Coordinates of C-alpha atoms in Angstrom, one line a residue:
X1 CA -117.3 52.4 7.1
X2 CA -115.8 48.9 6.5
X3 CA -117.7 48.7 3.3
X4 CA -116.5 52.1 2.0
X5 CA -113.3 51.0 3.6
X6 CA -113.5 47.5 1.1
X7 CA -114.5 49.1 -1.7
X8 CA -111.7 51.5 -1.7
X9 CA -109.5 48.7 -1.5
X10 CA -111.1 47.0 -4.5
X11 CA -110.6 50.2 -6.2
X12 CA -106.7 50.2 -5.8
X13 CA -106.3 46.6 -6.5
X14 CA -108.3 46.6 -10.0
X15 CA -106.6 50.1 -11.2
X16 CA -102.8 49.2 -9.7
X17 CA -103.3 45.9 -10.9
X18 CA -104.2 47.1 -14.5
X19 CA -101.8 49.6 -14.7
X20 CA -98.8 48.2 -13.2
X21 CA -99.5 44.5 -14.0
X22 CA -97.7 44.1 -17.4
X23 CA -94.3 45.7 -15.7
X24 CA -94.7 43.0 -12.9
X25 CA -94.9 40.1 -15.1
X26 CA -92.1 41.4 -16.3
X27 CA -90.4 41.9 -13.2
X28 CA -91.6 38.4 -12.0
X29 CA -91.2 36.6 -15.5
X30 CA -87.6 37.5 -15.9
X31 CA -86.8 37.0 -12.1
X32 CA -88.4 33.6 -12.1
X33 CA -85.6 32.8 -14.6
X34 CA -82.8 34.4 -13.0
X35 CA -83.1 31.7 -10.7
X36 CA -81.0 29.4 -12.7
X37 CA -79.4 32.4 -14.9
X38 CA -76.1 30.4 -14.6
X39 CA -77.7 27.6 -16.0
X40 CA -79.1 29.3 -19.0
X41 CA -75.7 30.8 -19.6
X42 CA -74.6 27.3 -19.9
X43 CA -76.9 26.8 -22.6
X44 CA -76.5 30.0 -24.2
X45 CA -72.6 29.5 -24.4
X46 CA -71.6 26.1 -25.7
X47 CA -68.1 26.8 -24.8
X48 CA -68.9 26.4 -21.0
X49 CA -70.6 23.5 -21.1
X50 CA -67.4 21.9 -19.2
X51 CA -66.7 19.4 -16.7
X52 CA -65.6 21.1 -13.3
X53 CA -62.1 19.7 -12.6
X54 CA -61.1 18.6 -9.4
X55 CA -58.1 21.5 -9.5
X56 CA -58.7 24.1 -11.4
X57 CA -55.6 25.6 -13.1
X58 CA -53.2 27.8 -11.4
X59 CA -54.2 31.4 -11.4
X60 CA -50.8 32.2 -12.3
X61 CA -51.8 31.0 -15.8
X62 CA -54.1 33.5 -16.3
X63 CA -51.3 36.1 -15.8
X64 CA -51.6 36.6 -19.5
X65 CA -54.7 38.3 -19.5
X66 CA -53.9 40.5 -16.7
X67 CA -50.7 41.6 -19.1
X68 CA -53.8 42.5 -21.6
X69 CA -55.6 44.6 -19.1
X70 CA -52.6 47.0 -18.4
X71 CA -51.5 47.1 -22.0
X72 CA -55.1 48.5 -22.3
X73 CA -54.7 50.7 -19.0
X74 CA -57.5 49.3 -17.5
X75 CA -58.2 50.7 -13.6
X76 CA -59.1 47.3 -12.1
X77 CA -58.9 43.5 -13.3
X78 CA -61.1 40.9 -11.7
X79 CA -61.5 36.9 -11.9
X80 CA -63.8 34.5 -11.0
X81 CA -62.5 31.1 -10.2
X82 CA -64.4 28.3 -11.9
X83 CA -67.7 27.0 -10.1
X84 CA -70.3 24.2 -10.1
X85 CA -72.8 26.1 -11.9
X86 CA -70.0 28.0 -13.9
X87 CA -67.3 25.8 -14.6
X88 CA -64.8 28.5 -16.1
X89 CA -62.7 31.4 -15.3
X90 CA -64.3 34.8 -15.7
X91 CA -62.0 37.4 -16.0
X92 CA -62.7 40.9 -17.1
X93 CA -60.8 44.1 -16.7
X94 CA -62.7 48.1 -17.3
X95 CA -60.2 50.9 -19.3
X96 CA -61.0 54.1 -20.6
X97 CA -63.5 53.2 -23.7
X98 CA -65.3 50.0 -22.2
X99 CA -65.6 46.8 -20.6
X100 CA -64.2 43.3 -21.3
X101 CA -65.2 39.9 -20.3
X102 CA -63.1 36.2 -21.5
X103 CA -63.3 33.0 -20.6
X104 CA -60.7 30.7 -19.7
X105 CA -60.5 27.2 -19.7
X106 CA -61.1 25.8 -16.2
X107 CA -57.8 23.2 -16.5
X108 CA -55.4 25.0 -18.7
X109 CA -56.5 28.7 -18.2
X110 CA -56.5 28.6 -22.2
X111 CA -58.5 31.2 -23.6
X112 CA -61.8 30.0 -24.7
X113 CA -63.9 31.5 -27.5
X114 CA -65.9 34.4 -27.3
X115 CA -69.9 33.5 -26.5
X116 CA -71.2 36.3 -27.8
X117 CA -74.3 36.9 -25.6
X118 CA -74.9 38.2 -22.6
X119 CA -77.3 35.1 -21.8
X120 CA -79.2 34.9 -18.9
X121 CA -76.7 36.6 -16.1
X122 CA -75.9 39.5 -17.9
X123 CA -78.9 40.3 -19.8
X124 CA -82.5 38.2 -18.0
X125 CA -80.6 38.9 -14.4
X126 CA -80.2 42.5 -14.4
X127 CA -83.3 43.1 -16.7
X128 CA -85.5 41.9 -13.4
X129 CA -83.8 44.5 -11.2
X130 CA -83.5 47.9 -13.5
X131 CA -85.6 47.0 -16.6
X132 CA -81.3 47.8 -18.5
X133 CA -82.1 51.5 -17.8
X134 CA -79.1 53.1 -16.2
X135 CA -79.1 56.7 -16.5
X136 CA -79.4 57.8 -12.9
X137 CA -80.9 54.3 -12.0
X138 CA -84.3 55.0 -13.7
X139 CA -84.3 51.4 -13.9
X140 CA -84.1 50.6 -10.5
X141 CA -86.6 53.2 -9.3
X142 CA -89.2 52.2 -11.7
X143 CA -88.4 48.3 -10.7
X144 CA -89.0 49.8 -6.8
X145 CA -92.0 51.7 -7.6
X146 CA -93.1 48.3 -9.2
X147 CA -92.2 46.4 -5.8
X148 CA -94.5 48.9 -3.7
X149 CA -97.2 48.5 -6.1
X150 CA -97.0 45.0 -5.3
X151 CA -97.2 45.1 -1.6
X152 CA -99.8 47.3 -1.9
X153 CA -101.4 44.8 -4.4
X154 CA -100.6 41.8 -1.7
X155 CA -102.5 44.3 1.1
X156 CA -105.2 45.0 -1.0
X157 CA -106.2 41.9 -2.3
X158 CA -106.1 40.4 1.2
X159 CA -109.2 43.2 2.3
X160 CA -110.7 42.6 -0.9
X161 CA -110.7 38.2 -0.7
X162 CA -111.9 38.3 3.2
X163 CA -112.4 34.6 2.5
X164 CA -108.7 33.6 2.2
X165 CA -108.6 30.2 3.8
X166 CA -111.9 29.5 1.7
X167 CA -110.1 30.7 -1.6
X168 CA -107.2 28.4 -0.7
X169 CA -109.6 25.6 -1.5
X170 CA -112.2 26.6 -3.9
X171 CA -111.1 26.1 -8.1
X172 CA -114.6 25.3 -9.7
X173 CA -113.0 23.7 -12.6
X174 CA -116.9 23.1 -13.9
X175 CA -117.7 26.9 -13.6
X176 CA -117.6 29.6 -16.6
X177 CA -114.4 31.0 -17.6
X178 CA -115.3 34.2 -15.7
X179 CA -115.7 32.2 -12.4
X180 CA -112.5 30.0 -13.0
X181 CA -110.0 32.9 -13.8
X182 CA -111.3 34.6 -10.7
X183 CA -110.6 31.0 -9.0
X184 CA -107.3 30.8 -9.8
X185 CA -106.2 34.3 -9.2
X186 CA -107.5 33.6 -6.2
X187 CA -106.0 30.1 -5.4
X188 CA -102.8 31.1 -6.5
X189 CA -102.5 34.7 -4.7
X190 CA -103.3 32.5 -1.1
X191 CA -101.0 29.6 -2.1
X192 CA -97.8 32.2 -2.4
X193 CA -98.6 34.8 -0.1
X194 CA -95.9 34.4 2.2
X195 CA -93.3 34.0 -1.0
X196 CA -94.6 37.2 -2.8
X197 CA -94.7 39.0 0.3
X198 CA -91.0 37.9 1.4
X199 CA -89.5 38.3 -2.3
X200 CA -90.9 41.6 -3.1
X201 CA -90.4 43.6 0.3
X202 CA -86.7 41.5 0.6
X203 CA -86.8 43.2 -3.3
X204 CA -86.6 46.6 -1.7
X205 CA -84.5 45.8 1.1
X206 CA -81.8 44.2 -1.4
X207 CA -81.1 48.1 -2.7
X208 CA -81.8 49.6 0.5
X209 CA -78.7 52.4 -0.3
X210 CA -80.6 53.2 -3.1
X211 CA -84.1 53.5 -1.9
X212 CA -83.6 54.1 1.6
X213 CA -81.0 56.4 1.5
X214 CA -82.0 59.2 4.7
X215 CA -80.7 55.5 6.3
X216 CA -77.3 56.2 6.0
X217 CA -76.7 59.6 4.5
X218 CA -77.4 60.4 8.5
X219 CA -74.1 59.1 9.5
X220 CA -72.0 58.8 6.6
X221 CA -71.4 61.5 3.9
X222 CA -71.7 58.6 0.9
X223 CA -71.6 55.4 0.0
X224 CA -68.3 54.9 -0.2
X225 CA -67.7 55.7 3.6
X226 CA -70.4 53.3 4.0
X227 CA -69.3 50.8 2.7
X228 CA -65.3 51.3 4.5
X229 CA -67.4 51.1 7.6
X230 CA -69.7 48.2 6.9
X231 CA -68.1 46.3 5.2
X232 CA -64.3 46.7 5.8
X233 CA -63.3 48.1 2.3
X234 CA -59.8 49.2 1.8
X235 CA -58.1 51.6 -0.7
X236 CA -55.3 53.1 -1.4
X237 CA -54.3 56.2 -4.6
X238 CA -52.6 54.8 -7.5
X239 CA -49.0 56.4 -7.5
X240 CA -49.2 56.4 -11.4
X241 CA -45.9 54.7 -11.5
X242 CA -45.4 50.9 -13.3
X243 CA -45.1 48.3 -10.6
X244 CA -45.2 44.3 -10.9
X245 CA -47.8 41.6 -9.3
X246 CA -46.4 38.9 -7.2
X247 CA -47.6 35.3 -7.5
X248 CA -51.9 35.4 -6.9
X249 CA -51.5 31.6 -5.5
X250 CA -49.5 32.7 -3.0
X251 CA -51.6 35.6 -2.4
X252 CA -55.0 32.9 -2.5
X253 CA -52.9 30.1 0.0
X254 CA -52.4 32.9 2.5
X255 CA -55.9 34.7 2.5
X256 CA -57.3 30.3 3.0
X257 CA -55.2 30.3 5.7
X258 CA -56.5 33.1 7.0
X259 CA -60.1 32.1 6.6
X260 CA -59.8 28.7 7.8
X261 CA -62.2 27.4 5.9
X262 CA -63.5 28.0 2.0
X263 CA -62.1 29.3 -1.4
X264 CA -61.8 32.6 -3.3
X265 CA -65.5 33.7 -4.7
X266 CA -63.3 36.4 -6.8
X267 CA -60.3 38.5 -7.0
X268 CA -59.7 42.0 -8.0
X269 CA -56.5 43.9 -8.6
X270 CA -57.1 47.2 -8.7
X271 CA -54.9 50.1 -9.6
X272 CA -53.2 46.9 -12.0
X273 CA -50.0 47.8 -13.5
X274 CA -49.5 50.5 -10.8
X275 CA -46.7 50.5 -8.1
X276 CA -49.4 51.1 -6.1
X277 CA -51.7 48.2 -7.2
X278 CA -53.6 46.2 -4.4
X279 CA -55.3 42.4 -4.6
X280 CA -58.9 41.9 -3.1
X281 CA -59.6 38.3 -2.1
X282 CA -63.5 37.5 -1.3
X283 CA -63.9 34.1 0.3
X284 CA -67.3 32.4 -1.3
X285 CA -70.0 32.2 0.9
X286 CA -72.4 29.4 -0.7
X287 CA -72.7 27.7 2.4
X288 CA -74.4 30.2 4.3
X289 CA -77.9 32.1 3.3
X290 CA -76.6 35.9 3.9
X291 CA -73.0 35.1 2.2
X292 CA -70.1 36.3 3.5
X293 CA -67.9 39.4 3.6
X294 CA -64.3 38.0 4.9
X295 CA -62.1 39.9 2.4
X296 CA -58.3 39.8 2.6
X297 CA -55.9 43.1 0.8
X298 CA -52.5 42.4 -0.4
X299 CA -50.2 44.6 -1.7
X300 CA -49.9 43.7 -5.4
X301 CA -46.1 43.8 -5.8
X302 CA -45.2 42.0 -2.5
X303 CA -47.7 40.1 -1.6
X304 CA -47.8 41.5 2.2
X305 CA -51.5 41.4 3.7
X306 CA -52.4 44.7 4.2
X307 CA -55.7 44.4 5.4
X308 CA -58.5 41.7 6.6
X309 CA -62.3 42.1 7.2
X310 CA -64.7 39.3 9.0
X311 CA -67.1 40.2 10.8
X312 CA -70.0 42.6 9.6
X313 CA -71.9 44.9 12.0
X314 CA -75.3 43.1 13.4
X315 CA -77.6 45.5 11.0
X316 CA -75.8 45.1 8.0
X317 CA -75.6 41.0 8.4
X318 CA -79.6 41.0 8.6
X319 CA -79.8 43.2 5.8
X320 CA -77.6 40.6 3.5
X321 CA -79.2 37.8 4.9
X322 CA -82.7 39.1 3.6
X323 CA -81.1 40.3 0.4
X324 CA -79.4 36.6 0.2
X325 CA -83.2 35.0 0.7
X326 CA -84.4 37.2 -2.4
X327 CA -80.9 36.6 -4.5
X328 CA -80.5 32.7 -3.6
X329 CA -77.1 32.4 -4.4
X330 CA -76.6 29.9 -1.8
X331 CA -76.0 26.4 -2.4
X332 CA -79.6 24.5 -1.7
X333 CA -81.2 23.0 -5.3
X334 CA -84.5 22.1 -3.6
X335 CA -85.3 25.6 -2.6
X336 CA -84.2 27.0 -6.2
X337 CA -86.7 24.8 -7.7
X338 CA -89.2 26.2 -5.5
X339 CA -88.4 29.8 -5.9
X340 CA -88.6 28.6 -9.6
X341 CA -92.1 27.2 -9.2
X342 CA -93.6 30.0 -7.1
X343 CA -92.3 32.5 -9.0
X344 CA -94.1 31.4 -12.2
X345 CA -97.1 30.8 -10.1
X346 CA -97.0 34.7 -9.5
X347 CA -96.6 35.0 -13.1
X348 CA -99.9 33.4 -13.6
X349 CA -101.5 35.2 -10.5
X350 CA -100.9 38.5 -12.4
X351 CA -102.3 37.3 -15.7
X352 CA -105.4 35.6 -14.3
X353 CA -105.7 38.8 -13.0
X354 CA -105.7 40.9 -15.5
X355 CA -107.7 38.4 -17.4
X356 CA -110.4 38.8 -14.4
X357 CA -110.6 42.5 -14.8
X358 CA -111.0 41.8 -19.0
X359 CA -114.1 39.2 -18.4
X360 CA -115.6 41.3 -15.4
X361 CA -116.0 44.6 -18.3
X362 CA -115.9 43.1 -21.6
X363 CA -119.5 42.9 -22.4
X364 CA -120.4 46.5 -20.3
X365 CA -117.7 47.7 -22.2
X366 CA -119.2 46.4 -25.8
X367 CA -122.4 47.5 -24.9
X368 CA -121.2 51.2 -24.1
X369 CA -118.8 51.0 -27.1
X370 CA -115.9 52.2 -24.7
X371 CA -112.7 51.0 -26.0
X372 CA -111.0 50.3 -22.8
X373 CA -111.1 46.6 -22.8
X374 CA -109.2 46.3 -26.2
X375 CA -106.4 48.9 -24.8
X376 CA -106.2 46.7 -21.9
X377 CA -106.6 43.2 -23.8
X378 CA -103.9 44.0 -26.2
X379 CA -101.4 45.1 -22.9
X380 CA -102.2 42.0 -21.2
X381 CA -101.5 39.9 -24.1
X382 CA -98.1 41.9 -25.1
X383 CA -97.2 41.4 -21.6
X384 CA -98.3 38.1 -20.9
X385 CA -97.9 35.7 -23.9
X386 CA -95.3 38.7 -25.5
X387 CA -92.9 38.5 -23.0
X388 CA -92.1 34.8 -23.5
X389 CA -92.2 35.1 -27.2
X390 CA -89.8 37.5 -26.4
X391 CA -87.7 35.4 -24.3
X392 CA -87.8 32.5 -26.9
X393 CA -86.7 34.3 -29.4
X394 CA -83.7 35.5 -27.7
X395 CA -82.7 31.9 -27.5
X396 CA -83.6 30.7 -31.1
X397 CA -81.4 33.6 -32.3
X398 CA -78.8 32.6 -30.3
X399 CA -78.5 29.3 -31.7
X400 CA -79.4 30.9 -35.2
X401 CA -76.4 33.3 -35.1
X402 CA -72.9 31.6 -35.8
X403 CA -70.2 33.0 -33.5
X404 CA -68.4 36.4 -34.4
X405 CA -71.5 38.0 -36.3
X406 CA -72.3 41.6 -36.7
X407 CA -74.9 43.9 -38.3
X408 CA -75.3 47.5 -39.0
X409 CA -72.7 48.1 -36.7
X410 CA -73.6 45.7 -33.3
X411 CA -72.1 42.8 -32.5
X412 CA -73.9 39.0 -32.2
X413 CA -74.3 40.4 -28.4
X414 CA -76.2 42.9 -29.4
X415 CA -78.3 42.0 -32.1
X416 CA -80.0 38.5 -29.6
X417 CA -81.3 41.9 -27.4
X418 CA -82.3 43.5 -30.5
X419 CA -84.0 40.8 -31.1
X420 CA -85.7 40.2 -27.6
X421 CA -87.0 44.2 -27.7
X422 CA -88.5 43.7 -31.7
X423 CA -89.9 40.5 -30.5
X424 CA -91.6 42.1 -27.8
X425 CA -93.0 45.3 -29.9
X426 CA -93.9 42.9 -32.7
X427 CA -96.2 40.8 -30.1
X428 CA -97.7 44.3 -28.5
X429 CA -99.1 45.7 -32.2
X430 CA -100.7 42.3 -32.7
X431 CA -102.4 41.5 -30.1
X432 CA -103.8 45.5 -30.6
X433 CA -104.0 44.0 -34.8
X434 CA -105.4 40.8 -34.0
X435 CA -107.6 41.1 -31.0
X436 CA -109.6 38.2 -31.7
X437 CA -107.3 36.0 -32.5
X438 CA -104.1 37.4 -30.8
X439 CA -103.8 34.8 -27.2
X440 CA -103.8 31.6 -29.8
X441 CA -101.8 32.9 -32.6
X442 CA -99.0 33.9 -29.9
X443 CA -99.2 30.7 -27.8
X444 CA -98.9 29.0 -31.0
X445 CA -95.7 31.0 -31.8
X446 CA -94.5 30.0 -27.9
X447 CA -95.0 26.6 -28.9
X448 CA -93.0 26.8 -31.8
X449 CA -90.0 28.9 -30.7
X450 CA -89.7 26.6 -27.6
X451 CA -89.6 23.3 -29.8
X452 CA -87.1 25.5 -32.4
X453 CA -84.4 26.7 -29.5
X454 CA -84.3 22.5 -28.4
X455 CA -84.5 21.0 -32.0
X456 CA -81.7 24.1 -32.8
X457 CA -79.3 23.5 -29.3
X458 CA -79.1 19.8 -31.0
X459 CA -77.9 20.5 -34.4
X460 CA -75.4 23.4 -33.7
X461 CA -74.1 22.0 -30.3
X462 CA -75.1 17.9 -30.9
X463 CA -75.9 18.0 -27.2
X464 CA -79.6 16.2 -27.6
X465 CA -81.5 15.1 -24.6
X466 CA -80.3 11.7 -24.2
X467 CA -76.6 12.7 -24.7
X468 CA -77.3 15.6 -22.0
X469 CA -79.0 13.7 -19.5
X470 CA -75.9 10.8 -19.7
X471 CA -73.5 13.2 -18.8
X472 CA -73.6 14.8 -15.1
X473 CA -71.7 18.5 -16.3
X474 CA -74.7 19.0 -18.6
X475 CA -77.5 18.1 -17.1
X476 CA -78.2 22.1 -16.6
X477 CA -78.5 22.1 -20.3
X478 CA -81.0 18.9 -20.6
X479 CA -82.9 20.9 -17.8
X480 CA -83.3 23.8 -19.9
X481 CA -84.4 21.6 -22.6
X482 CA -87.1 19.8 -20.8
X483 CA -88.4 23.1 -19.4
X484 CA -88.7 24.5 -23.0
X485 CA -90.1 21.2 -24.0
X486 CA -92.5 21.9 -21.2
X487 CA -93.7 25.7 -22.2
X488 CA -93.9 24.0 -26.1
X489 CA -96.9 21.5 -25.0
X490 CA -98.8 23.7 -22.3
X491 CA -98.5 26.7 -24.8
X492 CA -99.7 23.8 -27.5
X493 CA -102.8 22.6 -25.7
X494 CA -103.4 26.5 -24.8
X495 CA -103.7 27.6 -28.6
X496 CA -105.6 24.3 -29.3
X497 CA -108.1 25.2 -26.4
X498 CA -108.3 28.8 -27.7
X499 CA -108.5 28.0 -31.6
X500 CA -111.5 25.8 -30.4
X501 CA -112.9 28.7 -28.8
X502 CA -112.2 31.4 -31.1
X503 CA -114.2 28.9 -34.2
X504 CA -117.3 28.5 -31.8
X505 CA -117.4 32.0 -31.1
X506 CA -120.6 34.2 -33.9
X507 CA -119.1 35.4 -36.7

């Protein structure tokens, strides 16, 4: 029974593995660099590469833009105060044919120029959690489908490796390439248990209204009425007559004084230009793990508070506590640098896997002249070594592409994710092209497109290494360098190792 049982178990965790694996090194690759997404936004967008002041500018100075967002009718009109890892004013307002998002200086409130990329918060961040498939959150259902796979990946591999403590130890480094992948999946499967078990089922429980839903719809009749009782929220119908906004630093002094402690995370006006128009303040909550939800309402026109919300219900405070473990938006470097690392350790778990399953059939597979190795080799090298060519290339274009370009139609925005998808199809068809050759040709191509994006920041931007690391507000951009600097040599010595290989290997 408990070898049926096993092999059962080995069954799942070869087959899930190989057929989900290339969408969770995707999921993983890209969450592993939402960790610092702020901080490739600052590389990304020259124009934010600022020095936090010690008082930022009035808000009143950004009344301006708010004048913008009624002229355009817009519903609702937000800002973001300036922060340590995003040292300027975010403001963005939604009307009837789309979005907008500007920049403001974080002294002046001056309008700063448009980036023209989505960078790593809006494009990297929300590609790990819906894959930028929105219709009826496909996205986010395949991404949760992905994150049961995984636990049932975690579960299996832990009936499949009985020895785990033993694995935790054993790398033969002297041992054939078949023995040393399986080593290091091994090795680096124990070594982050706890992490991939914690970040993928905390994963789930981040979007637990959308994949847990018989949780609340037994109570409340949708989200909305959730959310009123959860979380305090508070709303009133426009009256679709033109009304005025009082001063928003009198609004911000009073809903401090009302906290006690902390600044605005963000504001939102919505119903802006109407006599009916409210303010949301949301008081930032970096110094806590789960966040916070104190919110204070004002009426738009008078400033009068016309509502306050503190204290969430026991449930729903666990729940954002979990959600703030997987999301780390808390204040606490040391343990963003180890998310960091252990998330790219899970990155090479999943290839080393994959790469297992390759060895383990390859010459069965030759001998029987089945095909399925090939298919598989080319999907693990598209979504292994493809990915991050991918990725790279996103940033070399972005430094390639002078501000305020468009083509065929899509703005500079646009065509750096154009870019990131051809990238990505281009590296799929030749590692199916190029079998032999495919894993050095595209770590070759890493190692390239990682030394281009740093030679490139230096000449369009002039911010080099040594000018970066001299100056505290940009050391988020020398630590971009040095990590691309980084992925050049490893995927250097990689393609060395493998062109080496490939030339001893019979003709």
């Amino acid at each position: 029974m408990g070898a049926t049982f096993r092999a059962s178990m080995t069954w799942l965790h070869s087959w899930a593995g190989v057929v989900l694996g290339g969408l969770l090194f995707a999921i993983f690759w890209t969450g592993t660099l939402a960790v610092f997404d702020y901080e490739i936004d600052r590389w990304m967008a020259p124009t934010t590469r600022l020095e936090l002041p010690a008082k930022p500018a009035s808000l009143e100075t950004l009344r301006p833009f708010y004048e913008a967002a009624v002229a355009a009718k817009a519903s609702n009109w937000f800002v973001v105060p300036p922060t340590e890892r995003t040292p300027v004013f975010l403001i963005g307002w939604r009307h009837p044919s789309g979005s907008i998002i500007r920049l403001a200086h974080p002294e002046t409130g001056a309008p700063l120029a448009d980036p023209g990329t989505l960078a790593g918060s809006r494009f990297i961040y929300p590609f790990h959690y819906m894959l930028h498939i929105e219709p009826r959150q496909i996205g986010r259902w395949i991404v949760g489908l992905a994150a049961m796979a995984m636990l049932a990946l975690l579960v299996s591999g832990v009936v499949v490796h009985r020895k785990v403590f033993a694995d935790f130890f054993t790398f033969r480094a002297a041992a054939k390439p078949r023995r040393q992948i399986l080593d290091l999946h091994n090795v680096t499967g124990v070594v982050a248990l706890p992490f991939h078990i914690a970040i993928t089922l905390s994963g789930l429980i981040f979007f637990y209204s959308t994949y847990f839903p018989s949780a609340w719809r037994v109570v409340f009749p949708d989200v909305q009425a959730l959310y009123v009782d959860a979380l305090g929220f508070y709303e009133r119908q426009a009256s679709n007559r033109p009304g005025a906004l009082a001063s928003l630093d009198d609004m911000a002094a009073k809903a401090r004084h009302l906290w006690g402690r902390g600044e605005p995370r963000y504001l939102v006006v919505f119903n802006s230009g109407d006599a009916a128009a409210y303010v949301l303040f949301a008081r930032s909550g970096e110094d806590s793990v789960e966040g916070t939800d104190d919110a204070a309402y004002f009426d738009a026109a008078s400033g009068a508070l016309l509502h306050q919300h503190s204290a969430g219900r026991p449930v729903l405070t666990a729940q954002r506590f979990i959600a703030g473990l997987h999301a780390i938006q808390f204040r606490h470097w040391t343990l963003r640098w180890l998310y960091f690392g252990l998330g790219l350790v899970s990155c090479v778990m999943i290839a080393t896997g994959y790469l297992f399953w390759l060895e383990s059939r390859r010459k069965k597979h030759a001998q029987l002249r089945l095909g399925g190795v090939r298919l598989v080799e080319g999907l693990t090298v598209g979504s292994v070594t493809g990915i991050v060519i991918a990725t790279f290339s996103f940033f070399v274009v972005n430094r390639l592409l002078p501000l305020g370009t468009t083509f065929a139609g899509q703005d500079r925005a646009a065509l750096e994710v154009w870019t990131f998808c051809l990238a990505w199809t281009a590296a799929f068809a030749h590692a199916w092209l190029r079998p032999d050759e495919a894993w050095m040709e595209q770590c070759a191509a890493i190692a390239m497109l990682a030394a281009a994006a740093v030679a490139l920041n230096w000449l369009t931007t002039g911010d080099h290494l040594l000018h970066s690391l001299g100056h505290r507000h940009l050391w988020p951009v020398a630590g971009m360098d040095l990590l691309l600097l980084a992925g050049s040599a490893i995927a250097a010595v990689a393609a060395f190792r493998l062109h080496r290989r490939v030339r001893k290997m019979p003709s």
